PDB file of C-alpha atoms in Angstrom:
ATOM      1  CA  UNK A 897      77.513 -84.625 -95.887  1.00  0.00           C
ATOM      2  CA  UNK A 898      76.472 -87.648 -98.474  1.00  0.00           C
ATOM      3  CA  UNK A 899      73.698 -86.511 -99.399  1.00  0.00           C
ATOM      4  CA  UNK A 900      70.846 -87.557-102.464  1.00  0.00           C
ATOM      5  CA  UNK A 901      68.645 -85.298-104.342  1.00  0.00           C
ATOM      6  CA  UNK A 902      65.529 -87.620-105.629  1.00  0.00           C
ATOM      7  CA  UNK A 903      62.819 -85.585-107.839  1.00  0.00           C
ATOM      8  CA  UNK A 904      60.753 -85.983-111.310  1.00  0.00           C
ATOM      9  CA  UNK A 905      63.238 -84.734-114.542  1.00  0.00           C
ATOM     10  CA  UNK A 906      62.702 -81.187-114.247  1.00  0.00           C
ATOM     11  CA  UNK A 907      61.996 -80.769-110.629  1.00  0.00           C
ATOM     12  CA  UNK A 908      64.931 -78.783-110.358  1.00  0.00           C
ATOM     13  CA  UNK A 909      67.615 -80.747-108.944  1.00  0.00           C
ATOM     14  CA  UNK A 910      70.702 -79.647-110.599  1.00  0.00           C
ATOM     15  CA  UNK A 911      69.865 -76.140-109.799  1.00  0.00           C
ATOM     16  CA  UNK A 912      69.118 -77.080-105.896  1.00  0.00           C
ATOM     17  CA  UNK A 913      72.284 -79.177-106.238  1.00  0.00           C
ATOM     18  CA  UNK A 914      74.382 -75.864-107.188  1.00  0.00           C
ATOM     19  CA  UNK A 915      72.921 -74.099-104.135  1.00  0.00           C
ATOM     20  CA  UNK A 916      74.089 -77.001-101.639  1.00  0.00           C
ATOM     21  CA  UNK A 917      77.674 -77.040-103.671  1.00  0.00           C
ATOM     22  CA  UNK A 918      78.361 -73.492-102.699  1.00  0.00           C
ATOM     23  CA  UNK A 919      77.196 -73.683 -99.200  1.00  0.00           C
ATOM     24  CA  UNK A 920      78.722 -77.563 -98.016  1.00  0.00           C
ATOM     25  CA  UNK A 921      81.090 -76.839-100.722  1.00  0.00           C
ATOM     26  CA  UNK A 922      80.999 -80.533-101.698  1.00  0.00           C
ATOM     27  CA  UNK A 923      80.925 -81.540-105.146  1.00  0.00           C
ATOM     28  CA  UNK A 924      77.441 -82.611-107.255  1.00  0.00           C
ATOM     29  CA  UNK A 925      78.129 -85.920-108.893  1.00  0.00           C
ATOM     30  CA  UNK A 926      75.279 -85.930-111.947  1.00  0.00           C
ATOM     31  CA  UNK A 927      74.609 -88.723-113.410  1.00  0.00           C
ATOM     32  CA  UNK A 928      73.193 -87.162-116.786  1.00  0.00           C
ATOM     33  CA  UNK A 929      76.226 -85.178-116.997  1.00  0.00           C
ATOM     34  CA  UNK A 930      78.865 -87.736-116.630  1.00  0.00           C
ATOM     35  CA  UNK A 931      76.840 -89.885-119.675  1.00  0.00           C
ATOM     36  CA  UNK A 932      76.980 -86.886-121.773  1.00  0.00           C
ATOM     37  CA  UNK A 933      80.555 -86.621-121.300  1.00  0.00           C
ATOM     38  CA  UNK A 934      80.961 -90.258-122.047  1.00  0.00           C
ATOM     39  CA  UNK A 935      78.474 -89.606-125.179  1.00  0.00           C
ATOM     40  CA  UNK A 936      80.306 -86.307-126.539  1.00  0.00           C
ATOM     41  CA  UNK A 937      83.649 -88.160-126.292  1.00  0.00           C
ATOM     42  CA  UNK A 938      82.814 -91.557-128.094  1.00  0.00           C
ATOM     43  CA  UNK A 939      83.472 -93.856-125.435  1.00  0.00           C
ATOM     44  CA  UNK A 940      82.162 -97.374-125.394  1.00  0.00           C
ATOM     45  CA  UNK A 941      79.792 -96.390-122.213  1.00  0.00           C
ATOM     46  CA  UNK A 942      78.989 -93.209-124.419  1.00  0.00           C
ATOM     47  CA  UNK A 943      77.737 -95.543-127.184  1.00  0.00           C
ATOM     48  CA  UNK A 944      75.921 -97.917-124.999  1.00  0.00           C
ATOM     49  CA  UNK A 945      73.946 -95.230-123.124  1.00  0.00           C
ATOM     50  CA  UNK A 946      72.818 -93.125-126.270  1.00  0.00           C
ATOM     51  CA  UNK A 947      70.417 -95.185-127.974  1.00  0.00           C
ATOM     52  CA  UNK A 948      68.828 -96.009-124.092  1.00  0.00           C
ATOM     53  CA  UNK A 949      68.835 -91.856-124.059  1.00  0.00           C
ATOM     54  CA  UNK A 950      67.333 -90.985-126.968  1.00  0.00           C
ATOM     55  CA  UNK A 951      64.228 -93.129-126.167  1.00  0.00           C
ATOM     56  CA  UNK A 952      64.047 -92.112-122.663  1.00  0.00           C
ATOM     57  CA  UNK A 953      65.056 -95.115-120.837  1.00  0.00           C
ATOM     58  CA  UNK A 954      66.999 -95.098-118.091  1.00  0.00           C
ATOM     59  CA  UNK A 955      70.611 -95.951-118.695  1.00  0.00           C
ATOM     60  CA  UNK A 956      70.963-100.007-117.244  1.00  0.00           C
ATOM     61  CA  UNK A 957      71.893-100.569-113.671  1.00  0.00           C
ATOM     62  CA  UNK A 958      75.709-101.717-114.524  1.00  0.00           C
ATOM     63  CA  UNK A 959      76.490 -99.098-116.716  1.00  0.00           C
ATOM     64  CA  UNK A 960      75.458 -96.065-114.362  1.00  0.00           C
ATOM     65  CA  UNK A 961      77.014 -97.939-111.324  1.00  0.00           C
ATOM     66  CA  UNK A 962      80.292 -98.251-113.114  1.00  0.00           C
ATOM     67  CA  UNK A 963      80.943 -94.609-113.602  1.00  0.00           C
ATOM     68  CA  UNK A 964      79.331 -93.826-110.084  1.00  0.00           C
ATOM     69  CA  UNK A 965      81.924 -96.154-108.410  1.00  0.00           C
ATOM     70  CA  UNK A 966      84.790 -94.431-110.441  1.00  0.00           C
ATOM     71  CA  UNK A 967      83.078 -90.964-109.583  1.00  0.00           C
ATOM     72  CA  UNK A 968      83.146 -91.655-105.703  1.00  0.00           C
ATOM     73  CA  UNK A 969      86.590 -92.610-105.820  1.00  0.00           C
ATOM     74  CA  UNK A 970      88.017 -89.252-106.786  1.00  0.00           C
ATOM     75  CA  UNK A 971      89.568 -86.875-104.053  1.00  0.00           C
ATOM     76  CA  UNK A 972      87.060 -84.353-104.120  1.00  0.00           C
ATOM     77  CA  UNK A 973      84.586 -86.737-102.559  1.00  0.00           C
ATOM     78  CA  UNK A 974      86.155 -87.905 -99.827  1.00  0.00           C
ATOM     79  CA  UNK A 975      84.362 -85.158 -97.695  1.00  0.00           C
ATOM     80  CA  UNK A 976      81.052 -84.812 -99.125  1.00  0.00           C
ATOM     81  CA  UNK A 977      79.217 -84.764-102.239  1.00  0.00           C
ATOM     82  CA  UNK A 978      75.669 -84.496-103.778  1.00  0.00           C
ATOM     83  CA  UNK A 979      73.921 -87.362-105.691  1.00  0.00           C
ATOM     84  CA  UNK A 980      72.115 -85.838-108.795  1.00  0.00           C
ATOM     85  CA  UNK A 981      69.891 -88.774-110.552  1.00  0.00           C
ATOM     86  CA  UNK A 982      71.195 -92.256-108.850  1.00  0.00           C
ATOM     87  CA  UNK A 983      69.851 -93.968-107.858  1.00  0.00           C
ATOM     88  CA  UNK A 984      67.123 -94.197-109.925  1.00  0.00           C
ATOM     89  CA  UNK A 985      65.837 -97.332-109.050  1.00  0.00           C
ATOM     90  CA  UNK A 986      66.231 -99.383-105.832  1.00  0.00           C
ATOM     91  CA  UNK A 987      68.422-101.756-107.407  1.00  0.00           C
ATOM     92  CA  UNK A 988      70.852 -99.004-107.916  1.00  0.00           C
ATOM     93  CA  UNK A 989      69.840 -98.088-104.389  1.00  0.00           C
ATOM     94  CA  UNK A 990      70.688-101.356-102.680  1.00  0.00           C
ATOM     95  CA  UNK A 991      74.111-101.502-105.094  1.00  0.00           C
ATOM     96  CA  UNK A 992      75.012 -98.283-103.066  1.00  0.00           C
ATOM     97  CA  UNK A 993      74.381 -99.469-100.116  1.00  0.00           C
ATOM     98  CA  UNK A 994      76.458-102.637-101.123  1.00  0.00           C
ATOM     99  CA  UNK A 995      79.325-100.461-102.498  1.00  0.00           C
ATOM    100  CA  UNK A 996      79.783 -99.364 -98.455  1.00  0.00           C
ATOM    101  CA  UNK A 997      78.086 -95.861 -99.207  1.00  0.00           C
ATOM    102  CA  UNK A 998      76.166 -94.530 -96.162  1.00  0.00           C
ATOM    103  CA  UNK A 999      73.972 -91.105 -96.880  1.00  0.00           C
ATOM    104  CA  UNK A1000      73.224 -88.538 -94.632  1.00  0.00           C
ATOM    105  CA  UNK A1001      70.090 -87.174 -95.964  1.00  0.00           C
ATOM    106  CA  UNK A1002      67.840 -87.792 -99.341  1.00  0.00           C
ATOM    107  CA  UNK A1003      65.960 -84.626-100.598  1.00  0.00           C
ATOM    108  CA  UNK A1004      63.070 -85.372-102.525  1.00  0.00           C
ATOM    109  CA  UNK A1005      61.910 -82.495-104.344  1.00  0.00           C
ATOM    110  CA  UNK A1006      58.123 -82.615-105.250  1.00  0.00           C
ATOM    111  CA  UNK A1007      56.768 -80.431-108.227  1.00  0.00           C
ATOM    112  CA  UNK A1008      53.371 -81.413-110.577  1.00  0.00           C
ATOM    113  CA  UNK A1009      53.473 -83.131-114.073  1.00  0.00           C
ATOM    114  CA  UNK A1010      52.202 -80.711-115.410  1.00  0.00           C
ATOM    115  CA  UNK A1011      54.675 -78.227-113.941  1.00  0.00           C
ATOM    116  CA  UNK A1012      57.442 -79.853-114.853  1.00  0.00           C
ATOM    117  CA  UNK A1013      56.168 -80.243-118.736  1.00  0.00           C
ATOM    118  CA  UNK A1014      55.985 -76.338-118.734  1.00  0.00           C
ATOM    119  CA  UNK A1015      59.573 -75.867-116.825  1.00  0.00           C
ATOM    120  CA  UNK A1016      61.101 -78.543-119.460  1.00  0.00           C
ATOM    121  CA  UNK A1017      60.598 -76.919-122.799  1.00  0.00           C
ATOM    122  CA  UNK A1018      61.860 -73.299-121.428  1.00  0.00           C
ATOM    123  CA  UNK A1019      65.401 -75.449-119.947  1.00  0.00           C
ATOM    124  CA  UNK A1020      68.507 -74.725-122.660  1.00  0.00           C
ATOM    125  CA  UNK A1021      72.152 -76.585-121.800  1.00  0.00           C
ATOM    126  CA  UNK A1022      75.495 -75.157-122.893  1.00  0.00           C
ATOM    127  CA  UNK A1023      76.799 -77.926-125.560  1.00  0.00           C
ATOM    128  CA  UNK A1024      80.487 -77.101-124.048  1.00  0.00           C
ATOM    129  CA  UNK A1025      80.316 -77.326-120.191  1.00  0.00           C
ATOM    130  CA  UNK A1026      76.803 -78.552-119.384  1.00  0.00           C
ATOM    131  CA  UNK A1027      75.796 -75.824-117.809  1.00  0.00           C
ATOM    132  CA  UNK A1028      71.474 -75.971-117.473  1.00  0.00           C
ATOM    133  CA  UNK A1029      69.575 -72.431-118.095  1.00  0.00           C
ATOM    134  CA  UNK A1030      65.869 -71.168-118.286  1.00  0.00           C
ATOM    135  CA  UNK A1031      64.614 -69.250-120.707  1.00  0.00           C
ATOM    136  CA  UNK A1032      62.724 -68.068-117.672  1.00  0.00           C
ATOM    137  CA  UNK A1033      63.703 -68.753-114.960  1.00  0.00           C
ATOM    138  CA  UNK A1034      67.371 -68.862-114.902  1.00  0.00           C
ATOM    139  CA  UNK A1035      68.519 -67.507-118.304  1.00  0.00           C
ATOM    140  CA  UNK A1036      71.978 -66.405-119.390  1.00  0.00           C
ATOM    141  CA  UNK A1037      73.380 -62.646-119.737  1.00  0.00           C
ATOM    142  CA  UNK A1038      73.216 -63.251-123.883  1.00  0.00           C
ATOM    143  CA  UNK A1039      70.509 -64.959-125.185  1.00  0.00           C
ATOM    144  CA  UNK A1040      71.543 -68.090-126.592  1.00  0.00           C
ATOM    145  CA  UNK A1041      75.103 -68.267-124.721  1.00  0.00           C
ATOM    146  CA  UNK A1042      76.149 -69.833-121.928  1.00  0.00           C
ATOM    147  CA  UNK A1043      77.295 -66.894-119.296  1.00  0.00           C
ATOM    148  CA  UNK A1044      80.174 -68.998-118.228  1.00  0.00           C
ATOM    149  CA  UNK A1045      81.778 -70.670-121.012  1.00  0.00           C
ATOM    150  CA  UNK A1046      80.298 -68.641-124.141  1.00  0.00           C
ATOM    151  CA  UNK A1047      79.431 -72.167-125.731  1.00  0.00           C
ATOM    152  CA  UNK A1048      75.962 -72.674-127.895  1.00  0.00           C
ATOM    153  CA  UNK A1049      73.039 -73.015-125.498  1.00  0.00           C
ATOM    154  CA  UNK A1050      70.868 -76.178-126.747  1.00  0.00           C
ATOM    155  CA  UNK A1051      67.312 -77.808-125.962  1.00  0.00           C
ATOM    156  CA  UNK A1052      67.758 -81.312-125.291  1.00  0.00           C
ATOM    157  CA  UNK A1053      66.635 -84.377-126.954  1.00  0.00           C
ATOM    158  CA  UNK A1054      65.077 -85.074-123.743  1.00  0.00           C
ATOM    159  CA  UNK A1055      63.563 -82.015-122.836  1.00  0.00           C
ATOM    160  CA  UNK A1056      60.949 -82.368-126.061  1.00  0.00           C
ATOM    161  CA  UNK A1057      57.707 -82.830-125.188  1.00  0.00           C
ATOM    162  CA  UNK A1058      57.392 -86.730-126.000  1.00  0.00           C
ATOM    163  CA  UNK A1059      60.268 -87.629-124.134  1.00  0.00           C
ATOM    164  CA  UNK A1060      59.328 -85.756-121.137  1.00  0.00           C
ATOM    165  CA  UNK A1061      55.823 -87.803-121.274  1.00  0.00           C
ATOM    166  CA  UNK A1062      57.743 -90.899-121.449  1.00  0.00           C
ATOM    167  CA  UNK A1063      60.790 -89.766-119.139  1.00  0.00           C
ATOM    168  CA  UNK A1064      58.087 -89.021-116.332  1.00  0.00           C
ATOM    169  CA  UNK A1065      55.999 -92.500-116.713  1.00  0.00           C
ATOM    170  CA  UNK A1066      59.267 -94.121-115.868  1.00  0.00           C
ATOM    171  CA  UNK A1067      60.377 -91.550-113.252  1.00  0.00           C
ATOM    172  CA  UNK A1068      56.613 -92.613-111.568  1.00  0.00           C
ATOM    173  CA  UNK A1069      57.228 -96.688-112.506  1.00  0.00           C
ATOM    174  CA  UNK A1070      60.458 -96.871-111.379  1.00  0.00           C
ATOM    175  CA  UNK A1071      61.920 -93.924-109.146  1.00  0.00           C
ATOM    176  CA  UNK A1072      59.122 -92.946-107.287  1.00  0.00           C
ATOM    177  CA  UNK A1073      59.402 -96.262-104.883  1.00  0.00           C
ATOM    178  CA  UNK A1074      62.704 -94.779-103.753  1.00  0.00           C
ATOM    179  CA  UNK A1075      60.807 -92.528-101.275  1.00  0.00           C
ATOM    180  CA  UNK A1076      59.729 -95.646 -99.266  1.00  0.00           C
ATOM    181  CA  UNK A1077      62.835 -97.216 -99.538  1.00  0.00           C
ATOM    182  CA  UNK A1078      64.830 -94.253 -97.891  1.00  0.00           C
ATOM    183  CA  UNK A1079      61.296 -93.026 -95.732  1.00  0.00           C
ATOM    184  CA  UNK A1080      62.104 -96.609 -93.921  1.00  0.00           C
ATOM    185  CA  UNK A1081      65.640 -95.832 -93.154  1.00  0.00           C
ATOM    186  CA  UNK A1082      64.845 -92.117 -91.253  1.00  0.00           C
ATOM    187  CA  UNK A1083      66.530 -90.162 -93.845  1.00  0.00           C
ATOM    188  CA  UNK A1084      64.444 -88.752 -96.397  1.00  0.00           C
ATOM    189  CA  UNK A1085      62.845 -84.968 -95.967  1.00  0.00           C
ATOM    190  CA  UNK A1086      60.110 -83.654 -98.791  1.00  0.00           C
ATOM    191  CA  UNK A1087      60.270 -80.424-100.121  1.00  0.00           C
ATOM    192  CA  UNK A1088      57.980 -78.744-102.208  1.00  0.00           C
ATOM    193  CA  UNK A1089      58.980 -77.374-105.270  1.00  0.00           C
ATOM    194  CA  UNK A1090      58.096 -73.373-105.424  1.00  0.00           C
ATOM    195  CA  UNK A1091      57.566 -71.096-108.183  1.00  0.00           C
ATOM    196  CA  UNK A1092      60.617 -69.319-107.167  1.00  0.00           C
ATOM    197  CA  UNK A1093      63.532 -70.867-107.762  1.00  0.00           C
ATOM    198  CA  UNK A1094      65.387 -69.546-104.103  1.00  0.00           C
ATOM    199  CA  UNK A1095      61.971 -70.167-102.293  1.00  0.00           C
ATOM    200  CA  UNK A1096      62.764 -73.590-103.174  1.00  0.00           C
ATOM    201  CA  UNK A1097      66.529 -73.146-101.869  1.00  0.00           C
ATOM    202  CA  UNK A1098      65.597 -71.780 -98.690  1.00  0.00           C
ATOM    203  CA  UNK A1099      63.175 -75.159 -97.908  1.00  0.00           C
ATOM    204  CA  UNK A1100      66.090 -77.351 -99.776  1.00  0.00           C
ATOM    205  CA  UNK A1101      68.464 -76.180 -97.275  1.00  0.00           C
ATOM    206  CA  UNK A1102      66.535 -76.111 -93.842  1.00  0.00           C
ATOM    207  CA  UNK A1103      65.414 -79.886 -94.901  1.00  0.00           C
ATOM    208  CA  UNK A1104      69.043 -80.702 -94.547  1.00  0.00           C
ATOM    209  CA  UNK A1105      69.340 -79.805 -91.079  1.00  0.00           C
ATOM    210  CA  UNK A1106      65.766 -81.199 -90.007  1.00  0.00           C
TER     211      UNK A1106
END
């Protein structure tokens, strides 16, 4: 399945997207991820994204698309795999669509602004593998380390209160009209965001059959 996993920052997409993983076992192709790879090693794209980052802008529509393209091409997609934040706009949406892409299903998962500011300020990442904890929802065996690497567990630039304010104006201005865009095409299912995190799995997961 090609599937896309739309939601506010914080909504809990990369945790729904590890759920999926292990039961399509299809790979999650995040967006976020790949630019902090690109950012931790120095690369060109690294240096263009970071000061679009640390504001909280969104990353511009050539840049992401670039890596996306590359991403797609590997092996381990050619039987699946999970889009975690792109598109983010429907310019990125209708570059997909031009790059040949066709999706299966796009999971929008719906949780309250206010929600997500509490969620965002509890989430640590390991600094080594990018693995995403919560302090209480999800949080490691050791306090402070990442259970699967051992690396430092960190709190985001964007995950401080300011950014998330701004990060979520944009999500609303510029993300949100994606749930037309693919509501017109058949293939979007909602899901409600729960206060338990496998609540939320067990919806995730029957939407992708419904």
């Amino acid at each position: 399945m090609k599937l896309i996993l739309l939601g506010a920052p914080g909504a809990g997409k990369g945790t729904q997207a590890e759920v999926i993983c292990e039961k399509l076992n299809i790979p999650a192709v995040s967006t976020g991820n790949l630019i902090r790879a690109a950012l931790k090693e120095g690369t060109e794209l690294g240096l263009k994204a970071k000061s679009y980052m640390d504001s909280g802008n969104l990353v511009p529509d050539e840049v992401v698309i670039g890596i996306i393209k590359e991403r797609l091409a590997q092996e381990d997609c050619r039987d699946g795999f999970i889009l975690d934040g792109f598109p983010r706009t429907v310019p990125q949406a209708e570059a997909l669509d031009a790059m040949g892409v066709e999706i299966d299903r796009v999971i929008d998962i719906e949780v309250k602004d206010e929600d997500i500011m509490k969620r965002l300020s509890g989430r640590r990442i390991c600094e080594n593998c990018a693995a995403s904890y919560h302090v209480l929802y999800k949080p490691s065996e050791v306090e402070g380390k990442c259970s699967k690497c051992g690396g430092n567990l960190i709190i985001r630039k964007d995950d401080e209160p300011a950014t998330i304010a701004a990060r979520l104006e944009v999500y609303h201005e510029q993300t949100e009209p994606l749930k037309d865009y693919y509501s017109k095409k058949g293939i979007l299912r909602i899901v409600e965001g729960q206060e338990e995190v496998a609540d939320t799995s067990k919806l995730t997961l029957a939407a992708l059959e419904a």
